[in-house]
C-alpha cells in the first residue's frame, strides 16, 4: 500500500513507497500521521507540487461497493465498503413511535401539516445511501490529488408502459442523479454501463468472483479497478490487490425514550451522540488496550470503549486518566 503525501502547505502530492516514507521520517524531512486508518506523511520542507492524473473507479452495489484509486503507473488503494442501508426503516420507526405518543399521556408535539410536501427533496434513505459514496470520495480526495471519477452507471427496472416513471420517481434514479451532480462540482465525471465494464474486464483477462460478500479483490474492487483503468490506462494487470474494508458507524440518535417500557412501566432515555462531553466514535488510545473508540458511558461515570473494526466492547467504565483522546472517526475500518 502506497503512503499518501501532503506538502508543507497541506496540499496533496503524489503518494510514495513505504521505504521512501521511512527515510523521510528518520531524516526529519516528514512528519507521520494517521487519517482514518491510513498511514500518511506531511513534508517539512518546500517542494514543487508535481501531480499526475489520478482516477477513482466507483462500483456501486446493494450490499458491498468498490473504490479504487489509480494512476497510470500504480494502484494506490482498493476500498471495499459496506453499503449504507436501513435508514428508511429507522425513519418509519420514528414516525410510528411519534404517532403512538399522541395517544398516551407523555411529552409529544401536536400533529401538523407536512412541511415537506410539494418540495423537491431526496428521501432520507436514498440520500444516506448516495451521500455515503460521496463521503468516501471526499475522504480519498484529502489523501490523493484526484482528478477524475468513473462510476458504473446503474438503472432502475423499466416498468412496461411507463416511460418517465423510473427517471422521475425511482429512488435509484433520483439518488444517482443527485450523486452525479455533486461529483461534477468537484471532479471530472465519466460513467460506463455494466456491459462496458465487463468488456474491459474480459479484455484484460480478469475474473470476478461470484461470492459478492467476500472480502477479496475479485468481489467488487476488480470492477472499480477496471473503471479507473479506463481513464488513466497503465499496466493491464493490477499491481496492488490489497483491499481496505470500511463500513458506516452505527449511530443511535437520541430518542425521547425507549420503545419498550422497562420494569414498572418506565421508559428511560435512550441513544445520543455525546458521552460525558465526548462525541461518540472518537478515537482514543487506552493505556492497556491500545486504540479504541468511544461507544457509550457507564452509570458510574466512565466511558465504554469498543474495537475500531467492530462493536465488540473492550473496556467498560474507563476513567479519563486511563486513555488519551485523539480524533473522531468517520467509519469503521479493517485491513
mmCIF file with all atom_site columns, C-alpha atoms in Angstrom, residues 195-325:
data_model
loop_
_atom_site.group_PDB
_atom_site.id
_atom_site.type_symbol
_atom_site.label_atom_id
_atom_site.label_alt_id
_atom_site.label_comp_id
_atom_site.label_asym_id
_atom_site.label_entity_id
_atom_site.label_seq_id
_atom_site.pdbx_PDB_ins_code
_atom_site.Cartn_x
_atom_site.Cartn_y
_atom_site.Cartn_z
_atom_site.occupancy
_atom_site.B_iso_or_equiv
_atom_site.pdbx_formal_charge
_atom_site.auth_seq_id
_atom_site.auth_comp_id
_atom_site.auth_asym_id
_atom_site.auth_atom_id
_atom_site.pdbx_PDB_model_num
ATOM 1   C CA . UNK A 1 195 ? -21.682 -4.370  -20.027 1.00 0.00 ? 195 UNK A CA 1
ATOM 2   C CA . UNK A 1 196 ? -18.861 -1.929  -20.861 1.00 0.00 ? 196 UNK A CA 1
ATOM 3   C CA . UNK A 1 197 ? -17.154 -2.734  -17.554 1.00 0.00 ? 197 UNK A CA 1
ATOM 4   C CA . UNK A 1 198 ? -17.455 -6.436  -18.339 1.00 0.00 ? 198 UNK A CA 1
ATOM 5   C CA . UNK A 1 199 ? -15.856 -5.923  -21.764 1.00 0.00 ? 199 UNK A CA 1
ATOM 6   C CA . UNK A 1 200 ? -12.891 -4.138  -20.164 1.00 0.00 ? 200 UNK A CA 1
ATOM 7   C CA . UNK A 1 201 ? -12.556 -6.887  -17.556 1.00 0.00 ? 201 UNK A CA 1
ATOM 8   C CA . UNK A 1 202 ? -12.686 -9.663  -20.179 1.00 0.00 ? 202 UNK A CA 1
ATOM 9   C CA . UNK A 1 203 ? -10.197 -7.920  -22.475 1.00 0.00 ? 203 UNK A CA 1
ATOM 10  C CA . UNK A 1 204 ? -7.700  -7.727  -19.594 1.00 0.00 ? 204 UNK A CA 1
ATOM 11  C CA . UNK A 1 205 ? -8.241  -11.356 -18.600 1.00 0.00 ? 205 UNK A CA 1
ATOM 12  C CA . UNK A 1 206 ? -9.540  -10.516 -15.123 1.00 0.00 ? 206 UNK A CA 1
ATOM 13  C CA . UNK A 1 207 ? -12.095 -12.678 -13.321 1.00 0.00 ? 207 UNK A CA 1
ATOM 14  C CA . UNK A 1 208 ? -14.861 -11.537 -10.992 1.00 0.00 ? 208 UNK A CA 1
ATOM 15  C CA . UNK A 1 209 ? -15.826 -13.674 -8.005  1.00 0.00 ? 209 UNK A CA 1
ATOM 16  C CA . UNK A 1 210 ? -19.418 -14.849 -7.584  1.00 0.00 ? 210 UNK A CA 1
ATOM 17  C CA . UNK A 1 211 ? -19.077 -14.510 -3.800  1.00 0.00 ? 211 UNK A CA 1
ATOM 18  C CA . UNK A 1 212 ? -20.126 -10.873 -3.645  1.00 0.00 ? 212 UNK A CA 1
ATOM 19  C CA . UNK A 1 213 ? -19.896 -10.622 0.161   1.00 0.00 ? 213 UNK A CA 1
ATOM 20  C CA . UNK A 1 214 ? -16.323 -11.916 0.435   1.00 0.00 ? 214 UNK A CA 1
ATOM 21  C CA . UNK A 1 215 ? -13.516 -9.531  1.411   1.00 0.00 ? 215 UNK A CA 1
ATOM 22  C CA . UNK A 1 216 ? -11.411 -10.120 -1.695  1.00 0.00 ? 216 UNK A CA 1
ATOM 23  C CA . UNK A 1 217 ? -10.191 -8.001  -4.591  1.00 0.00 ? 217 UNK A CA 1
ATOM 24  C CA . UNK A 1 218 ? -12.185 -10.066 -7.090  1.00 0.00 ? 218 UNK A CA 1
ATOM 25  C CA . UNK A 1 219 ? -15.518 -9.396  -5.345  1.00 0.00 ? 219 UNK A CA 1
ATOM 26  C CA . UNK A 1 220 ? -16.013 -5.691  -6.200  1.00 0.00 ? 220 UNK A CA 1
ATOM 27  C CA . UNK A 1 221 ? -12.664 -3.915  -6.472  1.00 0.00 ? 221 UNK A CA 1
ATOM 28  C CA . UNK A 1 222 ? -11.860 -5.693  -9.737  1.00 0.00 ? 222 UNK A CA 1
ATOM 29  C CA . UNK A 1 223 ? -14.665 -3.712  -11.405 1.00 0.00 ? 223 UNK A CA 1
ATOM 30  C CA . UNK A 1 224 ? -13.674 -0.430  -9.759  1.00 0.00 ? 224 UNK A CA 1
ATOM 31  C CA . UNK A 1 225 ? -10.082 -1.062  -10.906 1.00 0.00 ? 225 UNK A CA 1
ATOM 32  C CA . UNK A 1 226 ? -11.286 -1.548  -14.494 1.00 0.00 ? 226 UNK A CA 1
ATOM 33  C CA . UNK A 1 227 ? -13.227 1.714   -14.312 1.00 0.00 ? 227 UNK A CA 1
ATOM 34  C CA . UNK A 1 228 ? -10.147 3.622   -13.135 1.00 0.00 ? 228 UNK A CA 1
ATOM 35  C CA . UNK A 1 229 ? -8.006  1.828   -15.745 1.00 0.00 ? 229 UNK A CA 1
ATOM 36  C CA . UNK A 1 230 ? -10.386 3.016   -18.469 1.00 0.00 ? 230 UNK A CA 1
ATOM 37  C CA . UNK A 1 231 ? -9.462  6.644   -17.659 1.00 0.00 ? 231 UNK A CA 1
ATOM 38  C CA . UNK A 1 232 ? -5.736  6.600   -16.865 1.00 0.00 ? 232 UNK A CA 1
ATOM 39  C CA . UNK A 1 233 ? -4.593  3.361   -18.549 1.00 0.00 ? 233 UNK A CA 1
ATOM 40  C CA . UNK A 1 234 ? -1.328  1.739   -17.484 1.00 0.00 ? 234 UNK A CA 1
ATOM 41  C CA . UNK A 1 235 ? -0.373  -1.885  -16.905 1.00 0.00 ? 235 UNK A CA 1
ATOM 42  C CA . UNK A 1 236 ? -3.076  -4.397  -17.856 1.00 0.00 ? 236 UNK A CA 1
ATOM 43  C CA . UNK A 1 237 ? -2.751  -6.259  -14.530 1.00 0.00 ? 237 UNK A CA 1
ATOM 44  C CA . UNK A 1 238 ? -3.287  -4.751  -11.058 1.00 0.00 ? 238 UNK A CA 1
ATOM 45  C CA . UNK A 1 239 ? -0.029  -4.195  -9.175  1.00 0.00 ? 239 UNK A CA 1
ATOM 46  C CA . UNK A 1 240 ? -1.871  -3.921  -5.851  1.00 0.00 ? 240 UNK A CA 1
ATOM 47  C CA . UNK A 1 241 ? -4.668  -6.333  -4.877  1.00 0.00 ? 241 UNK A CA 1
ATOM 48  C CA . UNK A 1 242 ? -4.801  -5.492  -1.163  1.00 0.00 ? 242 UNK A CA 1
ATOM 49  C CA . UNK A 1 243 ? -8.159  -4.135  -0.007  1.00 0.00 ? 243 UNK A CA 1
ATOM 50  C CA . UNK A 1 244 ? -9.106  -1.723  2.758   1.00 0.00 ? 244 UNK A CA 1
ATOM 51  C CA . UNK A 1 245 ? -12.516 -2.621  4.241   1.00 0.00 ? 245 UNK A CA 1
ATOM 52  C CA . UNK A 1 246 ? -14.717 0.089   5.733   1.00 0.00 ? 246 UNK A CA 1
ATOM 53  C CA . UNK A 1 247 ? -18.311 0.293   6.925   1.00 0.00 ? 247 UNK A CA 1
ATOM 54  C CA . UNK A 1 248 ? -20.624 3.021   8.268   1.00 0.00 ? 248 UNK A CA 1
ATOM 55  C CA . UNK A 1 249 ? -20.511 3.541   12.025  1.00 0.00 ? 249 UNK A CA 1
ATOM 56  C CA . UNK A 1 250 ? -23.878 2.603   13.584  1.00 0.00 ? 250 UNK A CA 1
ATOM 57  C CA . UNK A 1 251 ? -25.165 5.767   15.259  1.00 0.00 ? 251 UNK A CA 1
ATOM 58  C CA . UNK A 1 252 ? -28.019 5.693   17.760  1.00 0.00 ? 252 UNK A CA 1
ATOM 59  C CA . UNK A 1 253 ? -29.605 9.113   17.572  1.00 0.00 ? 253 UNK A CA 1
ATOM 60  C CA . UNK A 1 254 ? -31.243 10.361  20.739  1.00 0.00 ? 254 UNK A CA 1
ATOM 61  C CA . UNK A 1 255 ? -34.779 9.092   21.203  1.00 0.00 ? 255 UNK A CA 1
ATOM 62  C CA . UNK A 1 256 ? -37.345 10.545  23.570  1.00 0.00 ? 256 UNK A CA 1
ATOM 63  C CA . UNK A 1 257 ? -37.351 7.225   25.402  1.00 0.00 ? 257 UNK A CA 1
ATOM 64  C CA . UNK A 1 258 ? -37.023 3.508   24.756  1.00 0.00 ? 258 UNK A CA 1
ATOM 65  C CA . UNK A 1 259 ? -39.605 1.871   22.556  1.00 0.00 ? 259 UNK A CA 1
ATOM 66  C CA . UNK A 1 260 ? -40.477 -0.823  25.088  1.00 0.00 ? 260 UNK A CA 1
ATOM 67  C CA . UNK A 1 261 ? -41.095 0.112   28.747  1.00 0.00 ? 261 UNK A CA 1
ATOM 68  C CA . UNK A 1 262 ? -38.850 -1.334  31.442  1.00 0.00 ? 262 UNK A CA 1
ATOM 69  C CA . UNK A 1 263 ? -39.869 -2.776  34.812  1.00 0.00 ? 263 UNK A CA 1
ATOM 70  C CA . UNK A 1 264 ? -42.516 -0.610  36.449  1.00 0.00 ? 264 UNK A CA 1
ATOM 71  C CA . UNK A 1 265 ? -43.716 0.841   33.143  1.00 0.00 ? 265 UNK A CA 1
ATOM 72  C CA . UNK A 1 266 ? -40.805 3.289   32.909  1.00 0.00 ? 266 UNK A CA 1
ATOM 73  C CA . UNK A 1 267 ? -39.348 4.312   29.565  1.00 0.00 ? 267 UNK A CA 1
ATOM 74  C CA . UNK A 1 268 ? -35.743 5.539   30.160  1.00 0.00 ? 268 UNK A CA 1
ATOM 75  C CA . UNK A 1 269 ? -33.854 7.884   27.864  1.00 0.00 ? 269 UNK A CA 1
ATOM 76  C CA . UNK A 1 270 ? -32.074 6.136   25.019  1.00 0.00 ? 270 UNK A CA 1
ATOM 77  C CA . UNK A 1 271 ? -29.438 6.974   22.411  1.00 0.00 ? 271 UNK A CA 1
ATOM 78  C CA . UNK A 1 272 ? -27.498 10.157  21.775  1.00 0.00 ? 272 UNK A CA 1
ATOM 79  C CA . UNK A 1 273 ? -24.255 11.255  20.125  1.00 0.00 ? 273 UNK A CA 1
ATOM 80  C CA . UNK A 1 274 ? -22.494 12.595  23.240  1.00 0.00 ? 274 UNK A CA 1
ATOM 81  C CA . UNK A 1 275 ? -20.975 10.617  26.121  1.00 0.00 ? 275 UNK A CA 1
ATOM 82  C CA . UNK A 1 276 ? -19.920 12.693  29.138  1.00 0.00 ? 276 UNK A CA 1
ATOM 83  C CA . UNK A 1 277 ? -18.956 15.600  26.880  1.00 0.00 ? 277 UNK A CA 1
ATOM 84  C CA . UNK A 1 278 ? -17.148 13.434  24.284  1.00 0.00 ? 278 UNK A CA 1
ATOM 85  C CA . UNK A 1 279 ? -18.612 12.707  20.846  1.00 0.00 ? 279 UNK A CA 1
ATOM 86  C CA . UNK A 1 280 ? -19.313 9.045   20.157  1.00 0.00 ? 280 UNK A CA 1
ATOM 87  C CA . UNK A 1 281 ? -16.899 7.192   17.840  1.00 0.00 ? 281 UNK A CA 1
ATOM 88  C CA . UNK A 1 282 ? -13.970 9.326   18.981  1.00 0.00 ? 282 UNK A CA 1
ATOM 89  C CA . UNK A 1 283 ? -10.652 7.511   18.636  1.00 0.00 ? 283 UNK A CA 1
ATOM 90  C CA . UNK A 1 284 ? -8.779  7.149   21.925  1.00 0.00 ? 284 UNK A CA 1
ATOM 91  C CA . UNK A 1 285 ? -5.569  5.417   22.972  1.00 0.00 ? 285 UNK A CA 1
ATOM 92  C CA . UNK A 1 286 ? -6.052  3.332   26.098  1.00 0.00 ? 286 UNK A CA 1
ATOM 93  C CA . UNK A 1 287 ? -3.098  2.740   28.378  1.00 0.00 ? 287 UNK A CA 1
ATOM 94  C CA . UNK A 1 288 ? -3.594  -1.036  28.329  1.00 0.00 ? 288 UNK A CA 1
ATOM 95  C CA . UNK A 1 289 ? -5.676  -1.963  25.268  1.00 0.00 ? 289 UNK A CA 1
ATOM 96  C CA . UNK A 1 290 ? -4.333  0.492   22.673  1.00 0.00 ? 290 UNK A CA 1
ATOM 97  C CA . UNK A 1 291 ? -6.531  2.173   20.061  1.00 0.00 ? 291 UNK A CA 1
ATOM 98  C CA . UNK A 1 292 ? -10.275 2.004   20.773  1.00 0.00 ? 292 UNK A CA 1
ATOM 99  C CA . UNK A 1 293 ? -13.358 4.131   20.098  1.00 0.00 ? 293 UNK A CA 1
ATOM 100 C CA . UNK A 1 294 ? -15.978 5.637   22.392  1.00 0.00 ? 294 UNK A CA 1
ATOM 101 C CA . UNK A 1 295 ? -19.358 3.885   22.135  1.00 0.00 ? 295 UNK A CA 1
ATOM 102 C CA . UNK A 1 296 ? -21.201 4.803   25.345  1.00 0.00 ? 296 UNK A CA 1
ATOM 103 C CA . UNK A 1 297 ? -20.943 5.671   29.017  1.00 0.00 ? 297 UNK A CA 1
ATOM 104 C CA . UNK A 1 298 ? -21.338 3.801   32.265  1.00 0.00 ? 298 UNK A CA 1
ATOM 105 C CA . UNK A 1 299 ? -23.720 4.823   35.044  1.00 0.00 ? 299 UNK A CA 1
ATOM 106 C CA . UNK A 1 300 ? -20.747 5.050   37.414  1.00 0.00 ? 300 UNK A CA 1
ATOM 107 C CA . UNK A 1 301 ? -19.188 7.906   35.428  1.00 0.00 ? 301 UNK A CA 1
ATOM 108 C CA . UNK A 1 302 ? -16.834 6.151   32.977  1.00 0.00 ? 302 UNK A CA 1
ATOM 109 C CA . UNK A 1 303 ? -16.778 5.594   29.216  1.00 0.00 ? 303 UNK A CA 1
ATOM 110 C CA . UNK A 1 304 ? -17.385 2.360   27.335  1.00 0.00 ? 304 UNK A CA 1
ATOM 111 C CA . UNK A 1 305 ? -14.689 1.666   24.734  1.00 0.00 ? 305 UNK A CA 1
ATOM 112 C CA . UNK A 1 306 ? -15.004 -0.774  21.810  1.00 0.00 ? 306 UNK A CA 1
ATOM 113 C CA . UNK A 1 307 ? -12.901 -2.099  18.958  1.00 0.00 ? 307 UNK A CA 1
ATOM 114 C CA . UNK A 1 308 ? -12.431 0.084   15.879  1.00 0.00 ? 308 UNK A CA 1
ATOM 115 C CA . UNK A 1 309 ? -13.443 -2.567  13.355  1.00 0.00 ? 309 UNK A CA 1
ATOM 116 C CA . UNK A 1 310 ? -16.497 -3.890  15.234  1.00 0.00 ? 310 UNK A CA 1
ATOM 117 C CA . UNK A 1 311 ? -18.925 -3.151  18.073  1.00 0.00 ? 311 UNK A CA 1
ATOM 118 C CA . UNK A 1 312 ? -17.226 -5.542  20.499  1.00 0.00 ? 312 UNK A CA 1
ATOM 119 C CA . UNK A 1 313 ? -16.830 -3.788  23.853  1.00 0.00 ? 313 UNK A CA 1
ATOM 120 C CA . UNK A 1 314 ? -13.330 -3.977  25.355  1.00 0.00 ? 314 UNK A CA 1
ATOM 121 C CA . UNK A 1 315 ? -13.431 -1.606  28.341  1.00 0.00 ? 315 UNK A CA 1
ATOM 122 C CA . UNK A 1 316 ? -16.449 -0.692  30.479  1.00 0.00 ? 316 UNK A CA 1
ATOM 123 C CA . UNK A 1 317 ? -16.416 2.432   32.645  1.00 0.00 ? 317 UNK A CA 1
ATOM 124 C CA . UNK A 1 318 ? -12.973 3.694   31.607  1.00 0.00 ? 318 UNK A CA 1
ATOM 125 C CA . UNK A 1 319 ? -11.773 6.672   33.655  1.00 0.00 ? 319 UNK A CA 1
ATOM 126 C CA . UNK A 1 320 ? -10.393 9.815   31.915  1.00 0.00 ? 320 UNK A CA 1
ATOM 127 C CA . UNK A 1 321 ? -6.877  9.233   33.281  1.00 0.00 ? 321 UNK A CA 1
ATOM 128 C CA . UNK A 1 322 ? -6.613  5.813   31.543  1.00 0.00 ? 322 UNK A CA 1
ATOM 129 C CA . UNK A 1 323 ? -6.891  6.994   27.920  1.00 0.00 ? 323 UNK A CA 1
ATOM 130 C CA . UNK A 1 324 ? -5.930  9.863   25.614  1.00 0.00 ? 324 UNK A CA 1
ATOM 131 C CA . UNK A 1 325 ? -8.373  11.442  23.133  1.00 0.00 ? 325 UNK A CA 1
#
